[in-house]
Short mmCIF file of C-alpha atoms and ligand atoms in Angstrom, two decimals:
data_model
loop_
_atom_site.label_atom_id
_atom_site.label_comp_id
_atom_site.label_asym_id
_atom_site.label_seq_id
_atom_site.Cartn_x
_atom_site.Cartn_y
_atom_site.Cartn_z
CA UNK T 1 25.69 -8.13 -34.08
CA UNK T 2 24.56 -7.12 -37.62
CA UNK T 3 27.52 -4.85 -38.92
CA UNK T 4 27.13 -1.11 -40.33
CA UNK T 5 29.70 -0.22 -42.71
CA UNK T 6 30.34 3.83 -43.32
CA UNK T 7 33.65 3.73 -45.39
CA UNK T 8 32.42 3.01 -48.59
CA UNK T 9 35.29 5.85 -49.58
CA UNK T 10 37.69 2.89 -48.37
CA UNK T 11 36.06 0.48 -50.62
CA UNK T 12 32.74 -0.51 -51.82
CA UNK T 13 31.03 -4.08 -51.59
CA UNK T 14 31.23 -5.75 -54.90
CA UNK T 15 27.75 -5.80 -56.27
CA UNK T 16 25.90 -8.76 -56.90
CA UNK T 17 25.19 -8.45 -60.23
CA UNK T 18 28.83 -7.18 -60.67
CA UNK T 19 29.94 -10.58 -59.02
CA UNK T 20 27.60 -12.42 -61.84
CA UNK T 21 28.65 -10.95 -64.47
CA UNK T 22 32.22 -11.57 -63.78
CA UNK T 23 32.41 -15.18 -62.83
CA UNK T 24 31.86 -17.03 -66.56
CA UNK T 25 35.20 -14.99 -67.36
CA UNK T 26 37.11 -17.15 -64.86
CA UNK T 27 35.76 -20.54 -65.58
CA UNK T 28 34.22 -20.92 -69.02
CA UNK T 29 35.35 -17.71 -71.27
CA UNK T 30 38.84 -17.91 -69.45
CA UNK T 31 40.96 -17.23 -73.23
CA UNK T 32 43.65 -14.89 -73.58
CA UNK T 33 42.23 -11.77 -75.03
CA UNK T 34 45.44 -12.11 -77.16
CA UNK T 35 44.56 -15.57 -78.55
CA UNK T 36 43.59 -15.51 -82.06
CA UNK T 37 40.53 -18.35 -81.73
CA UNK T 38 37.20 -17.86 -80.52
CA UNK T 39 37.35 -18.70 -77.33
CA UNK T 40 40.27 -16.04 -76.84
CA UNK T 41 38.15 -13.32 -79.32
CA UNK T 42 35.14 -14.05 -76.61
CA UNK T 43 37.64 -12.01 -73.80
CA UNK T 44 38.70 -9.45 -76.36
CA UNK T 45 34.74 -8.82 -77.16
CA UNK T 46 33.80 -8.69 -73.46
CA UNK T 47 37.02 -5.90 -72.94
CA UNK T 48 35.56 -4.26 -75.89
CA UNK T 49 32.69 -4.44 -74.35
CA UNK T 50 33.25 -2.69 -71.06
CA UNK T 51 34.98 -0.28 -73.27
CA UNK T 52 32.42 1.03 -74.55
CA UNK T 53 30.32 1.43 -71.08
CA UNK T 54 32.97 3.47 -69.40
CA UNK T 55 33.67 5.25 -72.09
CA UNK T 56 29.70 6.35 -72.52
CA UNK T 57 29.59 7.16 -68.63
CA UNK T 58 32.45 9.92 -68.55
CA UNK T 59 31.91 11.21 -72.45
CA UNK T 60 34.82 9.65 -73.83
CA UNK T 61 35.38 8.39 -76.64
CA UNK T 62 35.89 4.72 -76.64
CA UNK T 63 39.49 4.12 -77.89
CA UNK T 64 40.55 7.13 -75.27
CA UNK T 65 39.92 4.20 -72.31
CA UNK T 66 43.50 2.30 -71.32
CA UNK T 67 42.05 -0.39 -68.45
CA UNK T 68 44.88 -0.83 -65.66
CA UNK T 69 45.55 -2.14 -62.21
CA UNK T 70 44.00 0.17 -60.28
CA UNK T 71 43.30 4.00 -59.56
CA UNK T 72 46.74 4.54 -58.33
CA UNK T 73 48.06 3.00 -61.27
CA UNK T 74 46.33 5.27 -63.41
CA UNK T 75 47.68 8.38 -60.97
CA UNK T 76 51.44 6.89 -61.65
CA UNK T 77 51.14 6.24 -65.66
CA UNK T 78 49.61 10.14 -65.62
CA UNK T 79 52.09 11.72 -64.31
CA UNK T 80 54.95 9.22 -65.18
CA UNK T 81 53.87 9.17 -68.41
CA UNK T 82 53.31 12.55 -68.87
CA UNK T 83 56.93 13.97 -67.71
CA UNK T 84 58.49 11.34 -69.41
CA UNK T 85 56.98 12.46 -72.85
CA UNK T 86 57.01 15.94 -72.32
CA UNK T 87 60.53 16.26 -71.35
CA UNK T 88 61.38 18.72 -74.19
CA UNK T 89 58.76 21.02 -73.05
CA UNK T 90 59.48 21.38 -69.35
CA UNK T 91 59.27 19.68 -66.24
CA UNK T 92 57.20 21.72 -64.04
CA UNK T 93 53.62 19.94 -62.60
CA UNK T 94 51.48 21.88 -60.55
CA UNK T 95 49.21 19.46 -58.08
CA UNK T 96 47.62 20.40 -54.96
CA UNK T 97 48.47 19.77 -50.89
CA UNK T 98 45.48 17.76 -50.61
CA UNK T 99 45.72 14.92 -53.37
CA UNK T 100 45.49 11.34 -52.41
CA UNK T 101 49.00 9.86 -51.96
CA UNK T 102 49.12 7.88 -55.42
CA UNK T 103 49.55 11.66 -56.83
CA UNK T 104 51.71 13.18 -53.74
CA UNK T 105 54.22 10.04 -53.76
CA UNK T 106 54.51 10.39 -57.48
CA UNK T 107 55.12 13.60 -57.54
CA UNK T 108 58.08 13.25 -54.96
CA UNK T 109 59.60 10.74 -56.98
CA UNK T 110 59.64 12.81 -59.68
CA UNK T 111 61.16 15.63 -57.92
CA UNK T 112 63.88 13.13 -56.66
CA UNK T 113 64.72 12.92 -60.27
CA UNK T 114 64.54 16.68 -61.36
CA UNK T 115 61.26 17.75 -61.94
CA UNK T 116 59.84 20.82 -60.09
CA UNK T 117 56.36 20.76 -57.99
CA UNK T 118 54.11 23.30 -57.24
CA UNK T 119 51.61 21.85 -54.26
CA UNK T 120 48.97 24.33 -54.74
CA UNK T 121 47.11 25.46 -50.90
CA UNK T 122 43.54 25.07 -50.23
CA UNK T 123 41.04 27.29 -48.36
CA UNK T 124 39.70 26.37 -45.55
CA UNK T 125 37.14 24.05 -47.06
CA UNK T 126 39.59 22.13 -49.21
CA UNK T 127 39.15 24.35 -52.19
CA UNK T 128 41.48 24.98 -55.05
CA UNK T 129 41.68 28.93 -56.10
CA UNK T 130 41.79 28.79 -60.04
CA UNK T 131 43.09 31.79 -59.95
CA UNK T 132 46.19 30.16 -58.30
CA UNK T 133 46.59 27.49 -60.96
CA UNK T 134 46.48 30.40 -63.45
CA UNK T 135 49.13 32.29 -61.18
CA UNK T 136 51.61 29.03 -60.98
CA UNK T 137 51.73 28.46 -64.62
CA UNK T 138 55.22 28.95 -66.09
CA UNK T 139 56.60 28.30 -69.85
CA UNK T 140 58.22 25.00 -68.00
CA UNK T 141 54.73 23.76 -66.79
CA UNK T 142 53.49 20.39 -68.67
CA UNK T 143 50.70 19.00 -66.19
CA UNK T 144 48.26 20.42 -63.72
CA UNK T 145 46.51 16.97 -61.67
CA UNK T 146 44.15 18.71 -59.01
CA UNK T 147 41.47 15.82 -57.90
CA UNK T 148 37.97 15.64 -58.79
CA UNK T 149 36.53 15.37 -54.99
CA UNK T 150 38.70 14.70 -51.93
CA UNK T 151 38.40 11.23 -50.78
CA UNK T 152 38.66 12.36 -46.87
CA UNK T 153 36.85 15.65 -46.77
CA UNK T 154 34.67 15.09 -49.69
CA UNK T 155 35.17 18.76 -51.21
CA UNK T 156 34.31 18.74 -55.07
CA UNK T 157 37.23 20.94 -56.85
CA UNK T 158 35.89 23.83 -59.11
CA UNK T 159 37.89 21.40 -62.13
CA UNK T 160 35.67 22.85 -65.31
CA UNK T 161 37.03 26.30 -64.54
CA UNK T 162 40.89 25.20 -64.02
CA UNK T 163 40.00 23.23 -67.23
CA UNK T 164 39.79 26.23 -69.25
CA UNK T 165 42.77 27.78 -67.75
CA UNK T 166 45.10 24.92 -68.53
CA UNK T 167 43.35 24.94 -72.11
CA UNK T 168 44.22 28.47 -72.60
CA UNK T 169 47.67 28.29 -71.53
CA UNK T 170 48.27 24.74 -73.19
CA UNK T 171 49.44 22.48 -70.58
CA UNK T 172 47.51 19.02 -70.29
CA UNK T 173 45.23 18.61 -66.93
CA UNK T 174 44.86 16.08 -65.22
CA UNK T 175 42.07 14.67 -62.50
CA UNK T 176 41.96 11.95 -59.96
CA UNK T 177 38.20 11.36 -60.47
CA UNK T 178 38.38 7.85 -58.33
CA UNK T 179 35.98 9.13 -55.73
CA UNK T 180 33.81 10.79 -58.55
CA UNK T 181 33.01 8.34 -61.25
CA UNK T 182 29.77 6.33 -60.78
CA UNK T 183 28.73 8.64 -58.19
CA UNK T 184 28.22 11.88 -60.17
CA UNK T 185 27.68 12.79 -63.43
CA UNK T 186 31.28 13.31 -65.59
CA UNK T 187 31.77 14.43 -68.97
CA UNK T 188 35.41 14.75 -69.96
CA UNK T 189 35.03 17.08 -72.65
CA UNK T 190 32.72 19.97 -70.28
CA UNK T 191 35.47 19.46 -67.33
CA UNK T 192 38.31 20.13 -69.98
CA UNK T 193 40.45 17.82 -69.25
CA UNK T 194 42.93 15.78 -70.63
CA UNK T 195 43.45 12.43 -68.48
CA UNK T 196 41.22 11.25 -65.76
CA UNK T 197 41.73 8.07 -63.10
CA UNK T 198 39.28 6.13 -62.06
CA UNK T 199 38.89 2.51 -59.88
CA UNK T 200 36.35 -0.23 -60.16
CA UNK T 201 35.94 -0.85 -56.40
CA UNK T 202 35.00 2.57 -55.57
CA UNK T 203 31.58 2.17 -57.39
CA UNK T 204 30.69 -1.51 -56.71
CA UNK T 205 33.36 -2.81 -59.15
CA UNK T 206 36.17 -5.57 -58.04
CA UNK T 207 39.25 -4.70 -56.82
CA UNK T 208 42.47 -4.22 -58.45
CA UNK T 209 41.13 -2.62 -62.03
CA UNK T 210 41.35 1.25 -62.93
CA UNK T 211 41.03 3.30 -66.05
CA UNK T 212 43.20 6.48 -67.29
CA UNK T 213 41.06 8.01 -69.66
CA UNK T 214 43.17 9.72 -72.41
CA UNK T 215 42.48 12.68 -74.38
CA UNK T 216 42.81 11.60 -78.61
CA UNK T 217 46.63 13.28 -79.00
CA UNK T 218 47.85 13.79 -75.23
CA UNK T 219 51.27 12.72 -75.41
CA UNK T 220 52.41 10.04 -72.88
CA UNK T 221 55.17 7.07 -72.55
CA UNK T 222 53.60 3.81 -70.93
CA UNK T 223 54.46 2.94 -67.54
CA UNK T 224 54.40 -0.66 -68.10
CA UNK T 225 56.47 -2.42 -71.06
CA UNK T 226 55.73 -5.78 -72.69
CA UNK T 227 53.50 -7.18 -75.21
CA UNK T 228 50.88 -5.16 -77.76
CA UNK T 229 47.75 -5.26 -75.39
CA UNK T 230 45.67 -1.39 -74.81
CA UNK T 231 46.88 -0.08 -78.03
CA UNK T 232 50.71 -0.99 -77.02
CA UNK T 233 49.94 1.54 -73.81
CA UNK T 234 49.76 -0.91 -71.26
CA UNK T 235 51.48 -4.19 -71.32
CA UNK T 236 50.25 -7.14 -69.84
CA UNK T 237 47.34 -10.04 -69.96
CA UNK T 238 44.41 -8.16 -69.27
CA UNK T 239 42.05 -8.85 -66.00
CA UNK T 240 39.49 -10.10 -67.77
CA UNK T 241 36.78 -10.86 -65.31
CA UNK T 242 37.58 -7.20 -63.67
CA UNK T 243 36.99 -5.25 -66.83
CA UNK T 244 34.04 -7.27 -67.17
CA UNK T 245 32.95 -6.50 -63.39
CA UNK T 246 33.79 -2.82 -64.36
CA UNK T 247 32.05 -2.99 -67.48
CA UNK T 248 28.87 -3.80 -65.27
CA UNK T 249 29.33 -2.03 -62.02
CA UNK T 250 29.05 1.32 -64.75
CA UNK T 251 25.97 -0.06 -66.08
CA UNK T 252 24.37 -0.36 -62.74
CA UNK T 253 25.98 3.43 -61.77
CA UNK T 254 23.95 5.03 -64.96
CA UNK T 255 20.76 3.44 -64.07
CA UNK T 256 20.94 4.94 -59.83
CA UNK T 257 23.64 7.09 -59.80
CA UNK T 258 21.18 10.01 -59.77
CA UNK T 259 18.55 9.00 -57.59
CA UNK T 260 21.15 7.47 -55.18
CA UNK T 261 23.31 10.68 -54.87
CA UNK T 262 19.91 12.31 -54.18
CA UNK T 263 19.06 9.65 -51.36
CA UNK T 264 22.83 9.76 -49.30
CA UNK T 265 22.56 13.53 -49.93
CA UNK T 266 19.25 13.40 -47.41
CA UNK T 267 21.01 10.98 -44.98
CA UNK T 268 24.94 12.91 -45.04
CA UNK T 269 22.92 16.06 -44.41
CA UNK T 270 20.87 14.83 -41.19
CA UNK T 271 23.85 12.92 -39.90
CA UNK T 272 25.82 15.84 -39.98
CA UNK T 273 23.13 18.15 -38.27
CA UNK T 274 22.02 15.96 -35.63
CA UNK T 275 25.86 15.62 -34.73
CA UNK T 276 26.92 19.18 -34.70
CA UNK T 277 23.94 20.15 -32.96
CA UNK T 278 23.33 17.10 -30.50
CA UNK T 279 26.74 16.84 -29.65
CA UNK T 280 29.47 19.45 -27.67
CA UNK T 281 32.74 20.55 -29.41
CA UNK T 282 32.24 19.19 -33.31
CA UNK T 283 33.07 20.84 -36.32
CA UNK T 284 32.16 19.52 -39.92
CA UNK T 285 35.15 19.12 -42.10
CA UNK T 286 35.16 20.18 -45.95
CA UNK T 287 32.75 22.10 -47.68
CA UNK T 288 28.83 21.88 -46.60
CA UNK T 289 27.44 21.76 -50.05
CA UNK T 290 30.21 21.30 -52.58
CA UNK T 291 30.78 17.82 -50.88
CA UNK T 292 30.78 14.02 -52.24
CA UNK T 293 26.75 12.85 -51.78
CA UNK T 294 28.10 10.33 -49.11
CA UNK T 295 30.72 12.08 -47.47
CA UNK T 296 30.33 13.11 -43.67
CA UNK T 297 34.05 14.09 -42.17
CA UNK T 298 33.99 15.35 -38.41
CA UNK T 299 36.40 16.55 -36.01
CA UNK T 300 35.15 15.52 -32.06
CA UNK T 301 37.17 17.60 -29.47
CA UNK T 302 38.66 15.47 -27.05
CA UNK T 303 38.53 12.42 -27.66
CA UNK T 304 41.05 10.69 -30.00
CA UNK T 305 40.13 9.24 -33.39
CA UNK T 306 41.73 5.49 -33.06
CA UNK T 307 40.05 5.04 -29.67
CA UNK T 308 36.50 6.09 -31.21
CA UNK T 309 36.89 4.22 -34.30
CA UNK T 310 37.86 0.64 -32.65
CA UNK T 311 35.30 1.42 -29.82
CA UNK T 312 32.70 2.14 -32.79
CA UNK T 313 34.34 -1.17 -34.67
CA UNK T 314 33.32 -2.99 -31.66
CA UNK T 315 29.50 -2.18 -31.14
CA UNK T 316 30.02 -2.77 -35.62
CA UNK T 317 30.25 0.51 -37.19
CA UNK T 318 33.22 0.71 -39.80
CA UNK T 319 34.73 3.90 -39.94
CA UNK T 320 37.63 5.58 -41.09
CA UNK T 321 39.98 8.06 -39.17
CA UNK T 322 41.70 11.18 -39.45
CA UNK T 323 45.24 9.72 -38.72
CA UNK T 324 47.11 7.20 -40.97
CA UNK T 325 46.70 4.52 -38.64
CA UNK T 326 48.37 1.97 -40.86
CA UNK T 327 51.46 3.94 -40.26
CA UNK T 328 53.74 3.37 -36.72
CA UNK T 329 54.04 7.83 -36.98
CA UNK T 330 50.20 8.26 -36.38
CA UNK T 331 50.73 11.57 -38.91
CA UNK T 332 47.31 13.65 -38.58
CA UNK T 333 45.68 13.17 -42.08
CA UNK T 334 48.02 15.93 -44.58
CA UNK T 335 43.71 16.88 -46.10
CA UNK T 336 43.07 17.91 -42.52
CA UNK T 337 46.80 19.72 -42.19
CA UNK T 338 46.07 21.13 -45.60
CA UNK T 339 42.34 22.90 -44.63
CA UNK T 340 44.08 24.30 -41.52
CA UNK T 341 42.81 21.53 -39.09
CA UNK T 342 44.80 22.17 -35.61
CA UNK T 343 46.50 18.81 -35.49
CA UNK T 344 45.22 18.18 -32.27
CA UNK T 345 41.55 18.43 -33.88
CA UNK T 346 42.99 16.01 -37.08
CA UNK T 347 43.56 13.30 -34.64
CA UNK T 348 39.93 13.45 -33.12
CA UNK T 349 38.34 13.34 -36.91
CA UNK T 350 36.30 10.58 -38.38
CA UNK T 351 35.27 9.99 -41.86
CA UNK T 352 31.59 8.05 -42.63
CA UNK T 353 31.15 7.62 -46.10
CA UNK T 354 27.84 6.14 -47.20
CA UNK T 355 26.92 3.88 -49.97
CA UNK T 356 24.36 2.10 -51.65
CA UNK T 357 23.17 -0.04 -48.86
CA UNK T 358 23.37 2.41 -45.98
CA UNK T 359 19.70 3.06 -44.66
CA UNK T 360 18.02 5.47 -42.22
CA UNK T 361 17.90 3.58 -39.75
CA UNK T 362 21.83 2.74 -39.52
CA UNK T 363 22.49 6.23 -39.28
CA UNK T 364 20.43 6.99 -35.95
CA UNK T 365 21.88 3.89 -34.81
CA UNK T 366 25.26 4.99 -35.63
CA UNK T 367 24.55 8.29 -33.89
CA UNK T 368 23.40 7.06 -31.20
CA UNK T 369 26.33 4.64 -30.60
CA UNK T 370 28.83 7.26 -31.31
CA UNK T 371 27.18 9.59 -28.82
CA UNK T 372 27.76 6.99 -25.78
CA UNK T 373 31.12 6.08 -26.91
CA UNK T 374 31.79 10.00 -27.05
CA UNK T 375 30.54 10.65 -23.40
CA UNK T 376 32.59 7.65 -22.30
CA UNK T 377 35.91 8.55 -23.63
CA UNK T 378 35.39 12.03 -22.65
CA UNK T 379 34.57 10.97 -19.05
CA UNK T 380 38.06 9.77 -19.40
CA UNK T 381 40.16 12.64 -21.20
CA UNK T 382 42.83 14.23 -19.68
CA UNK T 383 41.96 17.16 -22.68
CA UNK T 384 38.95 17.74 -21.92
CA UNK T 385 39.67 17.89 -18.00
CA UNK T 386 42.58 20.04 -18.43
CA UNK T 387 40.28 22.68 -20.05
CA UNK T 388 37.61 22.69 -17.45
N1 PLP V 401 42.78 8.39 -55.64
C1 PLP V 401 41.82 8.58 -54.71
C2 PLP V 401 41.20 9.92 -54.58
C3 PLP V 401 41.41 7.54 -53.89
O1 PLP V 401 40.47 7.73 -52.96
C4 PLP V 401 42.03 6.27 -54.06
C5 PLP V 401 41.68 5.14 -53.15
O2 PLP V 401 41.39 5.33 -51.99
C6 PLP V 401 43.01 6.12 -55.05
C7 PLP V 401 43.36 7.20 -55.82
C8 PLP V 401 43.67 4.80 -55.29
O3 PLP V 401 42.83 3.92 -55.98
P1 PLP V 401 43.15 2.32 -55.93
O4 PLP V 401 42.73 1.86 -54.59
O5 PLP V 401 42.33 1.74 -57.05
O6 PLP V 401 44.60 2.16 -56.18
#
């Protein structure tokens, strides 16, 4: 059974070029970036290197790039760093009810230890009101973090125009771009904002590497204390052959990014009409236009998520669900809570995200699939009974 994956929002496939350009830094150019011979200046080049590519994708500026272990790294050290630095100023954040939980878990932490957090609502297509962020500014505020796109519903946040508003009232904005970067086109400097996360295995990079870009004069205290390496911001041997794999996987984004986005536009949008219109009781999830390129999120009355999605992992489709199914609560998903989902509805939602190797022909199979798993689970559902 050939597999079709559709949760590239999970995680992509590490590109093959990505994968080649990686593996001389584990075997031959293995030095420590910190080492003052060649063979150690050879890993320093090649970070320098990658440097410079990110920072040319998202119109930074190249010593404004700190590499670290991940996206949700770069969420922590934003917002960590950011109180921490900024204590004589205030402690009030303002963040949204739909952010990704490496920005919601942070900010609890933080309020378990005195700062205060506005959780800005959303409309009911996952939107942030501007006006709202303007409204929940106070003289205490330091940081506004509202995400780029939503990683579940795919809803792209109006962050250019919240940009100006923090820039007017002087508080540093930050955005959780990991779903964004390598997928659409980014320029730091027309959103207006001040930090930005970002991780290499959401756009074909390896796992385990991130970037917080950081605005030239943005105060912040590292997160992570040790030797001199990222300009004394980040401590800690450097993953070489990930930076490298970055370094790469944003080469490869600039080159398709547009005509790709383009493409899963084409296949998100017929996926999502032949579903709401060939199948009973569906509703489409996030915004219809202002939505990630690959992002299709659905709600399926009566039938539960977790029973579709290992029924769909069985005929090979790889999905994602609506629930938290790593955790033994089954919580509904807090995006779908947050857009006013019923939380019946939240836990009969499935996310397909697309990527680079998805192809026409997957998605009718995929529909098709999921439309005889639907009637068969249905034929079963107390729900749906119980409503006839
Ligand atoms: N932020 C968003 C919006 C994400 O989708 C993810 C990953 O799913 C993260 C942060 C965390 O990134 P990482 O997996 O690199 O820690």
């Amino acid at each position: 059974m050939k597999r079709i994956y559709l949760d590239y929002a999970a995680t992509t496939p590490t590109h093959p070029d990505v994968v080649k350009a990686m593996l001389p830094y584990f075997t031959e150019f293995f030095g420590n970036p910190s080492s003052i011979y060649s063979l150690g200046q050879q890993s320093k080049g090649a970070i320098e290197e990658a440097r410079v590519k990110v920072a040319g994708l998202i119109g930074a500026r190249d010593e404004e790039i700190i590499f670290t272990g991940s996206g949700t790294e770069a969420d922590n050290f934003a917002l960590k760093g950011t109180v921490w630095a900024n204590e004589a100023k205030g402690n009030h954040i303002i963040t949204s009810r739909i952010e990704h939980h490496a920005i919601l878990e942070t900010c609890k932490f933080l309020e378990n230890r005195g700062c205060k957090v506005t959780y800005l609502p959303v409309d009911s297509q996952g939107l942030v009101n501007p006006d709202d962020v303007k409204k929940a500014i106070t003289p205490k505020t330091i940081l506004v973090s509202i995400m780029h796109a939503n990683n579940e519903v795919g809803t792209i946040q109006p962050i250019a125009e919240i940009g100006k508003i923090t820039k007017e009232a002087g508080v540093y904005f930050h955005t959780d771009a990991v779903q964004t970067v390598g997928h659409l086109p980014i320029n730091v400097n027309e959103l207006g904002v001040d930090m930005l996360s970002l991780s290499a295995h959401k756009l074909y990079g390896p796992k385990g590497v991130g970037v917080l870009y950081l605005r030239k004069g943005t105060r912040l205290l590292p997160l992570i204390h040790g030797g001199e390496q990222e300009h004394r911001r980040r401590a800690s041997t450097e993953n070489v052959p990930g930076i490298v794999g970055l370094g790469a996987a944003v080469e490869i984004a600039k080159k398709e990014m547009t005509a790709e986005s383009e493409r899963l536009t084409v296949l998100r949008d017929k996926f999502i009409k032949s579903v709401l219109e060939g199948m009973d009781h569906t509703r489409l999830n996030g915004h219809p236009t202002r939505r990630l390129p690959n992002n299709v999120n659905i709600s399926i009355e009566f039938v539960e998520g977790e029973s579709m999605c290992l029924n769909l992992d069985m005929e090979g489709v790889c999905v994602s669900t609506g629930s938290a199914c790593s955790s033994a609560s089954l919580e509904p998903s807090h995006v779908l809570i947050g857009i006013g989902v019923p939380q019946e509805l939240a836990h009969s939602s499935l996310r397909f995200t697309l990527g680079k190797w998805t192809t026409e022909e997957e998605m009718t199979q995929t529909y098709e699939v999921l439309s005889k798993i639907i009637t068969k689970l249905r034929a079963m559902s107390p729900l749906l009974k119980s409503k006839r």
